[in-house]
């Protein structure tokens, strides 16, 4: 592959393909710069004193890690001054973050989970940043209401995964492209273009410790997979669960698979664990752009009309034929 940096890729998407405008190009550049800074902090770990709890809870009542707070601050600061955003929303903040008056405002809304995979932060396992970009409706104040748009309205989505290498996986609605951080040069380089997910897979990801709480459709589906060659599917399936959505989704983007964080019966007010606006929607856009499928068991994730910024949703995504099958079990 030619040595195409993220900057060059974005310029070509703008100039030759005209799929993005200058403001969106700038936005992606800024987010990618923030991801580099987060990657540096994570890379220093204990040497920089960034591991451990921050001693606070976020809006969802979850304990914040120091790196959750650091990553959130990095993203906010990087994106405030450029004039490309109307407002931002984050897993770590109850309400949207407004652009300070001293800076110009732009037309985009940026949503993010600054550091996904909380339980893996302190144990040197891959974590990541997930982001989603929407347009602020014209003439509308960028308050919480402005963010409540279904995932089909996303103009861009992506994630960075901080693993053995730092990757940026991106879509602007023109396929899925993977960039690898060249740490010496300090920039992202295109290493895989137009990624596609195979429609069939023999690999699944689910937190099986929740099995007793699952709905019958998911229980039936997983039972069939676990029955292997001798069961209804007539084939053996393998299981992987990193417990960082970015890492589990990245495996699926790389070689196929199905990921489930289904609705369970514990708390009817929480349909699933993952958040719609800054976890499920951007991942669903990427998965669909790569030829996969994403549903909540009942409907396409990207069609869900959100009612709350931090709303939770069941997530089933990945290789098309498997997602279709388990989704059909929900209606039968
Ligand atoms: P977080 O945003 O607080 O990190 O929670 C989301 C994470 C996902 O990355 C992952 O898929 C899931 O929670 C793991 O959940 P569990 O600990 O139940 O296995
Ligand atoms: Mg998360």
mmCIF file of C-alpha atoms and ligand atoms in Angstrom:
data_model
loop_
_atom_site.group_PDB
_atom_site.id
_atom_site.type_symbol
_atom_site.label_atom_id
_atom_site.label_comp_id
_atom_site.label_asym_id
_atom_site.label_seq_id
_atom_site.Cartn_x
_atom_site.Cartn_y
_atom_site.Cartn_z
ATOM 1 C CA UNK A 1 0.000 0.000 0.000
ATOM 2 C CA UNK A 2 1.222 3.504 -0.815
ATOM 3 C CA UNK A 3 2.252 5.522 2.202
ATOM 4 C CA UNK A 4 -1.033 7.369 2.684
ATOM 5 C CA UNK A 5 -1.337 9.312 5.908
ATOM 6 C CA UNK A 6 -4.708 10.024 7.461
ATOM 7 C CA UNK A 7 -4.348 13.688 6.376
ATOM 8 C CA UNK A 8 -3.775 12.724 2.778
ATOM 9 C CA UNK A 9 -6.610 10.193 2.837
ATOM 10 C CA UNK A 10 -8.989 12.854 4.143
ATOM 11 C CA UNK A 11 -7.848 15.454 1.598
ATOM 12 C CA UNK A 12 -8.475 12.941 -1.174
ATOM 13 C CA UNK A 13 -11.929 12.066 0.220
ATOM 14 C CA UNK A 14 -12.677 15.790 0.117
ATOM 15 C CA UNK A 15 -11.074 16.824 -3.175
ATOM 16 C CA UNK A 16 -11.444 13.790 -5.393
ATOM 17 C CA UNK A 17 -14.453 11.943 -4.041
ATOM 18 C CA UNK A 18 -16.243 14.902 -2.461
ATOM 19 C CA UNK A 19 -17.655 12.723 0.303
ATOM 20 C CA UNK A 20 -16.577 15.111 3.075
ATOM 21 C CA UNK A 21 -16.164 18.876 3.451
ATOM 22 C CA UNK A 22 -13.228 20.790 4.926
ATOM 23 C CA UNK A 23 -14.882 21.107 8.354
ATOM 24 C CA UNK A 24 -15.469 17.372 8.684
ATOM 25 C CA UNK A 25 -11.918 16.689 7.530
ATOM 26 C CA UNK A 26 -10.645 19.056 10.212
ATOM 27 C CA UNK A 27 -12.880 17.403 12.812
ATOM 28 C CA UNK A 28 -11.489 13.930 12.068
ATOM 29 C CA UNK A 29 -7.924 15.294 12.159
ATOM 30 C CA UNK A 30 -8.559 16.839 15.567
ATOM 31 C CA UNK A 31 -10.170 13.687 16.971
ATOM 32 C CA UNK A 32 -7.254 11.630 15.656
ATOM 33 C CA UNK A 33 -4.798 14.026 17.338
ATOM 34 C CA UNK A 34 -6.672 13.619 20.615
ATOM 35 C CA UNK A 35 -6.501 9.829 20.199
ATOM 36 C CA UNK A 36 -2.721 10.088 19.759
ATOM 37 C CA UNK A 37 -2.487 12.035 23.013
ATOM 38 C CA UNK A 38 -4.669 9.449 24.800
ATOM 39 C CA UNK A 39 -2.491 6.682 23.355
ATOM 40 C CA UNK A 40 0.613 8.386 24.804
ATOM 41 C CA UNK A 41 -0.965 8.622 28.285
ATOM 42 C CA UNK A 42 -2.069 4.998 28.205
ATOM 43 C CA UNK A 43 1.366 3.959 26.966
ATOM 44 C CA UNK A 44 3.078 5.581 29.978
ATOM 45 C CA UNK A 45 0.747 3.842 32.442
ATOM 46 C CA UNK A 46 2.089 3.645 35.968
ATOM 47 C CA UNK A 47 5.166 5.718 34.997
ATOM 48 C CA UNK A 48 2.913 8.745 34.624
ATOM 49 C CA UNK A 49 0.722 7.853 37.598
ATOM 50 C CA UNK A 50 -2.375 7.596 35.401
ATOM 51 C CA UNK A 51 -3.664 4.200 36.548
ATOM 52 C CA UNK A 52 -6.277 3.620 39.210
ATOM 53 C CA UNK A 53 -9.506 5.251 40.237
ATOM 54 C CA UNK A 54 -10.184 8.977 39.934
ATOM 55 C CA UNK A 55 -12.229 8.856 43.124
ATOM 56 C CA UNK A 56 -15.406 10.018 41.357
ATOM 57 C CA UNK A 57 -18.498 8.515 39.693
ATOM 58 C CA UNK A 58 -19.862 9.415 36.267
ATOM 59 C CA UNK A 59 -23.492 10.147 35.404
ATOM 60 C CA UNK A 60 -24.244 6.424 35.086
ATOM 61 C CA UNK A 61 -23.011 5.816 38.629
ATOM 62 C CA UNK A 62 -19.873 4.026 37.430
ATOM 63 C CA UNK A 63 -16.527 4.563 39.113
ATOM 64 C CA UNK A 64 -14.336 6.781 36.944
ATOM 65 C CA UNK A 65 -10.751 5.760 36.341
ATOM 66 C CA UNK A 66 -8.074 8.456 36.120
ATOM 67 C CA UNK A 67 -7.650 7.620 32.445
ATOM 68 C CA UNK A 68 -11.409 8.056 31.840
ATOM 69 C CA UNK A 69 -11.125 11.618 33.111
ATOM 70 C CA UNK A 70 -7.821 12.338 31.324
ATOM 71 C CA UNK A 71 -9.167 11.028 27.998
ATOM 72 C CA UNK A 72 -12.367 13.033 28.349
ATOM 73 C CA UNK A 73 -10.392 16.216 29.064
ATOM 74 C CA UNK A 74 -8.073 15.603 26.101
ATOM 75 C CA UNK A 75 -11.032 15.236 23.708
ATOM 76 C CA UNK A 76 -12.855 18.289 25.075
ATOM 77 C CA UNK A 77 -9.818 20.531 24.941
ATOM 78 C CA UNK A 78 -8.752 19.415 21.462
ATOM 79 C CA UNK A 79 -12.202 20.031 19.995
ATOM 80 C CA UNK A 80 -13.197 23.328 21.615
ATOM 81 C CA UNK A 81 -11.240 25.900 19.648
ATOM 82 C CA UNK A 82 -11.433 24.759 16.018
ATOM 83 C CA UNK A 83 -14.809 26.267 15.068
ATOM 84 C CA UNK A 84 -16.040 22.955 13.628
ATOM 85 C CA UNK A 85 -18.387 21.918 16.448
ATOM 86 C CA UNK A 86 -21.724 23.105 17.803
ATOM 87 C CA UNK A 87 -21.350 20.981 20.980
ATOM 88 C CA UNK A 88 -20.003 17.695 22.372
ATOM 89 C CA UNK A 89 -21.457 14.894 24.459
ATOM 90 C CA UNK A 90 -19.579 12.243 26.390
ATOM 91 C CA UNK A 91 -20.203 9.118 28.428
ATOM 92 C CA UNK A 92 -18.428 10.909 31.258
ATOM 93 C CA UNK A 93 -20.672 14.020 31.337
ATOM 94 C CA UNK A 94 -24.349 14.231 32.222
ATOM 95 C CA UNK A 95 -25.149 17.104 29.846
ATOM 96 C CA UNK A 96 -23.738 18.254 26.498
ATOM 97 C CA UNK A 97 -20.565 20.316 26.693
ATOM 98 C CA UNK A 98 -21.041 23.717 25.079
ATOM 99 C CA UNK A 99 -18.303 25.423 23.067
ATOM 100 C CA UNK A 100 -16.961 28.382 25.120
ATOM 101 C CA UNK A 101 -18.190 31.755 23.843
ATOM 102 C CA UNK A 102 -14.669 32.905 22.957
ATOM 103 C CA UNK A 103 -14.543 30.359 20.102
ATOM 104 C CA UNK A 104 -16.585 30.198 16.880
ATOM 105 C CA UNK A 105 -19.152 27.441 16.525
ATOM 106 C CA UNK A 106 -19.581 24.978 13.669
ATOM 107 C CA UNK A 107 -22.319 22.691 12.413
ATOM 108 C CA UNK A 108 -21.282 19.331 13.883
ATOM 109 C CA UNK A 109 -22.115 17.495 17.085
ATOM 110 C CA UNK A 110 -19.422 15.162 18.402
ATOM 111 C CA UNK A 111 -20.261 12.302 20.774
ATOM 112 C CA UNK A 112 -17.744 10.003 22.401
ATOM 113 C CA UNK A 113 -16.954 7.324 24.893
ATOM 114 C CA UNK A 114 -13.489 8.702 25.682
ATOM 115 C CA UNK A 115 -12.103 5.456 27.058
ATOM 116 C CA UNK A 116 -14.113 2.316 26.500
ATOM 117 C CA UNK A 117 -13.316 -0.889 28.349
ATOM 118 C CA UNK A 118 -13.131 0.439 31.906
ATOM 119 C CA UNK A 119 -12.488 -2.946 33.469
ATOM 120 C CA UNK A 120 -9.372 -3.363 31.306
ATOM 121 C CA UNK A 121 -7.719 0.023 31.875
ATOM 122 C CA UNK A 122 -5.537 -0.989 34.793
ATOM 123 C CA UNK A 123 -4.584 -4.475 33.591
ATOM 124 C CA UNK A 124 -2.778 -3.673 30.342
ATOM 125 C CA UNK A 125 -5.497 -5.024 28.047
ATOM 126 C CA UNK A 126 -6.723 -3.137 24.952
ATOM 127 C CA UNK A 127 -9.093 -0.213 25.515
ATOM 128 C CA UNK A 128 -10.309 2.387 23.051
ATOM 129 C CA UNK A 129 -12.081 5.623 22.162
ATOM 130 C CA UNK A 130 -15.405 5.480 20.279
ATOM 131 C CA UNK A 131 -16.843 8.512 18.482
ATOM 132 C CA UNK A 132 -19.850 9.548 16.430
ATOM 133 C CA UNK A 133 -20.544 12.719 14.436
ATOM 134 C CA UNK A 134 -23.979 14.195 13.745
ATOM 135 C CA UNK A 135 -25.089 17.465 12.157
ATOM 136 C CA UNK A 136 -26.718 20.003 14.445
ATOM 137 C CA UNK A 137 -30.122 20.752 12.902
ATOM 138 C CA UNK A 138 -30.131 24.259 11.445
ATOM 139 C CA UNK A 139 -31.322 27.029 13.732
ATOM 140 C CA UNK A 140 -31.457 24.665 16.708
ATOM 141 C CA UNK A 141 -29.640 25.247 20.013
ATOM 142 C CA UNK A 142 -27.101 22.437 20.535
ATOM 143 C CA UNK A 143 -28.784 21.217 23.713
ATOM 144 C CA UNK A 144 -29.524 17.588 24.596
ATOM 145 C CA UNK A 145 -32.544 17.523 22.247
ATOM 146 C CA UNK A 146 -30.333 18.354 19.237
ATOM 147 C CA UNK A 147 -28.303 15.185 19.856
ATOM 148 C CA UNK A 148 -31.313 12.859 19.867
ATOM 149 C CA UNK A 149 -31.054 11.754 16.248
ATOM 150 C CA UNK A 150 -31.132 8.151 15.026
ATOM 151 C CA UNK A 151 -27.826 6.561 14.016
ATOM 152 C CA UNK A 152 -28.680 6.733 10.292
ATOM 153 C CA UNK A 153 -27.995 10.471 10.575
ATOM 154 C CA UNK A 154 -24.344 9.952 11.524
ATOM 155 C CA UNK A 155 -21.970 11.523 9.001
ATOM 156 C CA UNK A 156 -18.892 9.873 10.461
ATOM 157 C CA UNK A 157 -18.064 7.236 13.057
ATOM 158 C CA UNK A 158 -14.948 5.567 14.297
ATOM 159 C CA UNK A 159 -12.873 4.178 17.094
ATOM 160 C CA UNK A 160 -9.278 4.105 18.188
ATOM 161 C CA UNK A 161 -8.035 0.921 19.768
ATOM 162 C CA UNK A 162 -5.039 1.185 22.069
ATOM 163 C CA UNK A 163 -3.549 -2.284 21.824
ATOM 164 C CA UNK A 164 -0.124 -3.640 20.845
ATOM 165 C CA UNK A 165 -0.475 -1.032 18.091
ATOM 166 C CA UNK A 166 -2.743 2.009 18.136
ATOM 167 C CA UNK A 167 -5.290 1.876 15.308
ATOM 168 C CA UNK A 168 -7.897 4.299 14.060
ATOM 169 C CA UNK A 169 -10.854 2.709 12.305
ATOM 170 C CA UNK A 170 -12.963 5.202 10.415
ATOM 171 C CA UNK A 171 -15.980 5.629 8.196
ATOM 172 C CA UNK A 172 -17.330 8.776 6.609
ATOM 173 C CA UNK A 173 -20.025 6.734 4.851
ATOM 174 C CA UNK A 174 -17.611 5.579 2.166
ATOM 175 C CA UNK A 175 -16.469 2.194 3.487
ATOM 176 C CA UNK A 176 -14.342 1.345 6.506
ATOM 177 C CA UNK A 177 -10.651 2.192 6.565
ATOM 178 C CA UNK A 178 -7.984 1.261 9.090
ATOM 179 C CA UNK A 179 -5.030 3.479 9.986
ATOM 180 C CA UNK A 180 -2.059 2.415 12.099
ATOM 181 C CA UNK A 181 -0.255 4.929 14.298
ATOM 182 C CA UNK A 182 3.367 5.252 13.261
ATOM 183 C CA UNK A 183 4.720 6.138 16.691
ATOM 184 C CA UNK A 184 8.085 7.409 15.446
ATOM 185 C CA UNK A 185 6.577 9.668 12.783
ATOM 186 C CA UNK A 186 3.603 10.612 14.962
ATOM 187 C CA UNK A 187 0.923 10.112 12.346
ATOM 188 C CA UNK A 188 -1.715 7.585 11.312
ATOM 189 C CA UNK A 189 -1.027 5.684 8.086
ATOM 190 C CA UNK A 190 -3.647 3.867 6.010
ATOM 191 C CA UNK A 191 -3.013 0.133 6.378
ATOM 192 C CA UNK A 192 -6.298 -1.384 5.193
ATOM 193 C CA UNK A 193 -8.984 0.013 2.911
ATOM 194 C CA UNK A 194 -12.620 -0.950 2.307
ATOM 195 C CA UNK A 195 -12.686 -3.638 4.958
ATOM 196 C CA UNK A 196 -15.442 -6.244 4.620
ATOM 197 C CA UNK A 197 -16.790 -8.631 7.238
ATOM 198 C CA UNK A 198 -17.496 -12.190 6.065
ATOM 199 C CA UNK A 199 -21.231 -13.000 6.189
ATOM 200 C CA UNK A 200 -20.584 -16.308 7.982
ATOM 201 C CA UNK A 201 -18.554 -16.955 11.087
ATOM 202 C CA UNK A 202 -17.774 -19.632 13.648
ATOM 203 C CA UNK A 203 -16.769 -17.179 16.404
ATOM 204 C CA UNK A 204 -18.996 -15.448 18.936
ATOM 205 C CA UNK A 205 -18.546 -12.996 21.816
ATOM 206 C CA UNK A 206 -20.861 -12.688 24.810
ATOM 207 C CA UNK A 207 -20.455 -12.347 28.561
ATOM 208 C CA UNK A 208 -21.763 -15.821 29.396
ATOM 209 C CA UNK A 209 -21.874 -15.095 33.136
ATOM 210 C CA UNK A 210 -25.174 -13.309 32.433
ATOM 211 C CA UNK A 211 -26.743 -16.417 30.835
ATOM 212 C CA UNK A 212 -29.356 -16.862 33.548
ATOM 213 C CA UNK A 213 -30.726 -13.372 32.811
ATOM 214 C CA UNK A 214 -30.986 -13.690 29.003
ATOM 215 C CA UNK A 215 -34.201 -13.693 27.025
ATOM 216 C CA UNK A 216 -35.232 -17.044 25.427
ATOM 217 C CA UNK A 217 -34.090 -16.009 21.915
ATOM 218 C CA UNK A 218 -30.483 -15.386 23.008
ATOM 219 C CA UNK A 219 -30.458 -18.458 25.220
ATOM 220 C CA UNK A 220 -31.622 -20.617 22.304
ATOM 221 C CA UNK A 221 -29.029 -19.110 19.950
ATOM 222 C CA UNK A 222 -26.092 -19.574 22.363
ATOM 223 C CA UNK A 223 -27.251 -23.087 23.342
ATOM 224 C CA UNK A 224 -27.188 -24.035 19.657
ATOM 225 C CA UNK A 225 -23.670 -22.642 19.213
ATOM 226 C CA UNK A 226 -22.434 -24.459 22.306
ATOM 227 C CA UNK A 227 -23.964 -27.752 21.164
ATOM 228 C CA UNK A 228 -21.377 -27.704 18.362
ATOM 229 C CA UNK A 229 -21.160 -30.407 15.695
ATOM 230 C CA UNK A 230 -23.663 -32.616 17.501
ATOM 231 C CA UNK A 231 -26.324 -29.866 17.718
ATOM 232 C CA UNK A 232 -28.766 -28.083 15.402
ATOM 233 C CA UNK A 233 -25.993 -26.027 13.756
ATOM 234 C CA UNK A 234 -23.854 -29.039 12.903
ATOM 235 C CA UNK A 235 -20.627 -27.077 13.479
ATOM 236 C CA UNK A 236 -18.291 -26.154 16.323
ATOM 237 C CA UNK A 237 -18.115 -22.500 17.361
ATOM 238 C CA UNK A 238 -15.370 -20.733 19.297
ATOM 239 C CA UNK A 239 -15.857 -18.005 21.918
ATOM 240 C CA UNK A 240 -13.836 -14.818 22.598
ATOM 241 C CA UNK A 241 -14.687 -12.036 25.068
ATOM 242 C CA UNK A 242 -12.154 -9.244 25.682
ATOM 243 C CA UNK A 243 -14.702 -7.093 27.592
ATOM 244 C CA UNK A 244 -13.543 -3.993 25.714
ATOM 245 C CA UNK A 245 -16.131 -3.371 23.015
ATOM 246 C CA UNK A 246 -13.510 -1.757 20.777
ATOM 247 C CA UNK A 247 -11.308 -4.852 20.909
ATOM 248 C CA UNK A 248 -14.198 -7.278 20.396
ATOM 249 C CA UNK A 249 -15.580 -5.204 17.494
ATOM 250 C CA UNK A 250 -12.111 -4.841 16.025
ATOM 251 C CA UNK A 251 -11.696 -8.611 15.949
ATOM 252 C CA UNK A 252 -15.010 -8.820 14.062
ATOM 253 C CA UNK A 253 -13.946 -6.057 11.644
ATOM 254 C CA UNK A 254 -10.710 -8.004 11.099
ATOM 255 C CA UNK A 255 -11.971 -11.573 10.671
ATOM 256 C CA UNK A 256 -15.730 -11.715 11.225
ATOM 257 C CA UNK A 257 -17.703 -12.905 14.225
ATOM 258 C CA UNK A 258 -20.769 -11.964 16.205
ATOM 259 C CA UNK A 259 -20.874 -9.766 19.324
ATOM 260 C CA UNK A 260 -23.821 -9.753 21.699
ATOM 261 C CA UNK A 261 -24.551 -7.596 24.721
ATOM 262 C CA UNK A 262 -28.220 -8.516 24.806
ATOM 263 C CA UNK A 263 -31.100 -7.153 26.797
ATOM 264 C CA UNK A 264 -31.527 -9.099 30.021
ATOM 265 C CA UNK A 265 -34.194 -9.449 32.659
ATOM 266 C CA UNK A 266 -32.382 -7.817 35.555
ATOM 267 C CA UNK A 267 -33.554 -4.211 35.248
ATOM 268 C CA UNK A 268 -36.331 -3.437 32.726
ATOM 269 C CA UNK A 269 -35.351 0.255 32.778
ATOM 270 C CA UNK A 270 -31.953 -0.714 31.317
ATOM 271 C CA UNK A 271 -32.388 -2.545 28.003
ATOM 272 C CA UNK A 272 -28.786 -3.714 27.776
ATOM 273 C CA UNK A 273 -25.536 -2.363 29.172
ATOM 274 C CA UNK A 274 -24.114 -0.433 26.245
ATOM 275 C CA UNK A 275 -25.043 3.131 25.389
ATOM 276 C CA UNK A 276 -26.863 3.852 22.130
ATOM 277 C CA UNK A 277 -25.492 7.247 21.157
ATOM 278 C CA UNK A 278 -21.737 6.863 21.577
ATOM 279 C CA UNK A 279 -21.186 3.079 21.657
ATOM 280 C CA UNK A 280 -23.873 1.216 19.682
ATOM 281 C CA UNK A 281 -24.544 3.775 16.932
ATOM 282 C CA UNK A 282 -20.957 4.407 15.804
ATOM 283 C CA UNK A 283 -20.129 0.682 15.953
ATOM 284 C CA UNK A 284 -23.331 -0.133 14.034
ATOM 285 C CA UNK A 285 -22.431 2.367 11.303
ATOM 286 C CA UNK A 286 -18.933 0.871 10.970
ATOM 287 C CA UNK A 287 -20.266 -2.698 10.930
ATOM 288 C CA UNK A 288 -22.866 -1.881 8.264
ATOM 289 C CA UNK A 289 -20.307 0.008 6.198
ATOM 290 C CA UNK A 290 -18.195 -3.157 6.275
ATOM 291 C CA UNK A 291 -21.118 -5.307 5.056
ATOM 292 C CA UNK A 292 -22.188 -6.612 8.482
ATOM 293 C CA UNK A 293 -25.410 -6.103 10.399
ATOM 294 C CA UNK A 294 -26.346 -4.547 13.766
ATOM 295 C CA UNK A 295 -29.654 -4.925 15.604
ATOM 296 C CA UNK A 296 -30.989 -4.788 19.147
ATOM 297 C CA UNK A 297 -32.648 -8.161 18.503
ATOM 298 C CA UNK A 298 -35.799 -6.446 17.309
ATOM 299 C CA UNK A 299 -34.768 -3.682 14.940
ATOM 300 C CA UNK A 300 -31.813 -2.144 13.157
ATOM 301 C CA UNK A 301 -29.792 -0.149 15.691
ATOM 302 C CA UNK A 302 -29.320 2.778 13.293
ATOM 303 C CA UNK A 303 -33.117 3.231 13.036
ATOM 304 C CA UNK A 304 -33.716 3.612 16.777
ATOM 305 C CA UNK A 305 -35.032 7.068 17.675
ATOM 306 C CA UNK A 306 -33.183 8.016 20.871
ATOM 307 C CA UNK A 307 -35.085 9.535 23.758
ATOM 308 C CA UNK A 308 -32.151 10.176 26.115
ATOM 309 C CA UNK A 309 -28.501 11.052 25.641
ATOM 310 C CA UNK A 310 -27.262 8.210 27.845
ATOM 311 C CA UNK A 311 -29.877 5.648 26.868
ATOM 312 C CA UNK A 312 -28.862 2.004 26.910
ATOM 313 C CA UNK A 313 -29.591 -0.538 24.238
ATOM 314 C CA UNK A 314 -29.160 -4.223 23.499
ATOM 315 C CA UNK A 315 -26.462 -4.804 20.882
ATOM 316 C CA UNK A 316 -26.073 -7.710 18.455
ATOM 317 C CA UNK A 317 -23.634 -7.022 15.644
ATOM 318 C CA UNK A 318 -21.188 -8.579 13.221
ATOM 319 C CA UNK A 319 -21.357 -11.209 10.474
ATOM 320 C CA UNK A 320 -24.649 -10.759 8.650
ATOM 321 C CA UNK A 321 -25.999 -14.312 8.568
ATOM 322 C CA UNK A 322 -25.493 -14.861 12.300
ATOM 323 C CA UNK A 323 -27.001 -11.497 13.302
ATOM 324 C CA UNK A 324 -29.963 -12.192 11.026
ATOM 325 C CA UNK A 325 -30.455 -15.616 12.610
ATOM 326 C CA UNK A 326 -30.463 -14.486 16.248
ATOM 327 C CA UNK A 327 -32.633 -11.471 15.355
ATOM 328 C CA UNK A 328 -35.161 -13.796 13.720
ATOM 329 C CA UNK A 329 -35.213 -15.924 16.919
ATOM 330 C CA UNK A 330 -36.478 -12.816 18.767
ATOM 331 C CA UNK A 331 -39.597 -12.642 16.623
ATOM 332 C CA UNK A 332 -40.333 -16.389 16.511
HETATM 333 P P1 LIG B 1 -17.522 1.093 29.759
HETATM 334 O O1 LIG B 1 -17.933 2.092 28.707
HETATM 335 O O2 LIG B 1 -17.875 1.550 31.135
HETATM 336 O O3 LIG B 1 -16.122 0.650 29.616
HETATM 337 O O4 LIG B 1 -18.474 -0.214 29.570
HETATM 338 C C1 LIG B 1 -18.596 -0.791 28.295
HETATM 339 C C2 LIG B 1 -17.848 -2.088 28.240
HETATM 340 C C3 LIG B 1 -17.651 -2.566 26.824
HETATM 341 O O5 LIG B 1 -16.425 -2.117 26.337
HETATM 342 C C4 LIG B 1 -17.668 -4.064 26.961
HETATM 343 O O6 LIG B 1 -18.180 -4.681 25.809
HETATM 344 C C5 LIG B 1 -18.561 -4.291 28.130
HETATM 345 O O7 LIG B 1 -18.595 -3.087 28.874
HETATM 346 C C6 LIG B 1 -18.038 -5.381 29.018
HETATM 347 O O8 LIG B 1 -18.962 -5.656 29.989
HETATM 348 P P2 LIG B 1 -18.771 -6.815 31.083
HETATM 349 O O9 LIG B 1 -17.854 -6.245 32.094
HETATM 350 O O10 LIG B 1 -20.164 -7.038 31.578
HETATM 351 O O11 LIG B 1 -18.194 -8.016 30.410
HETATM 352 MG MG1 LIG B 2 -17.886 2.333 26.937
#
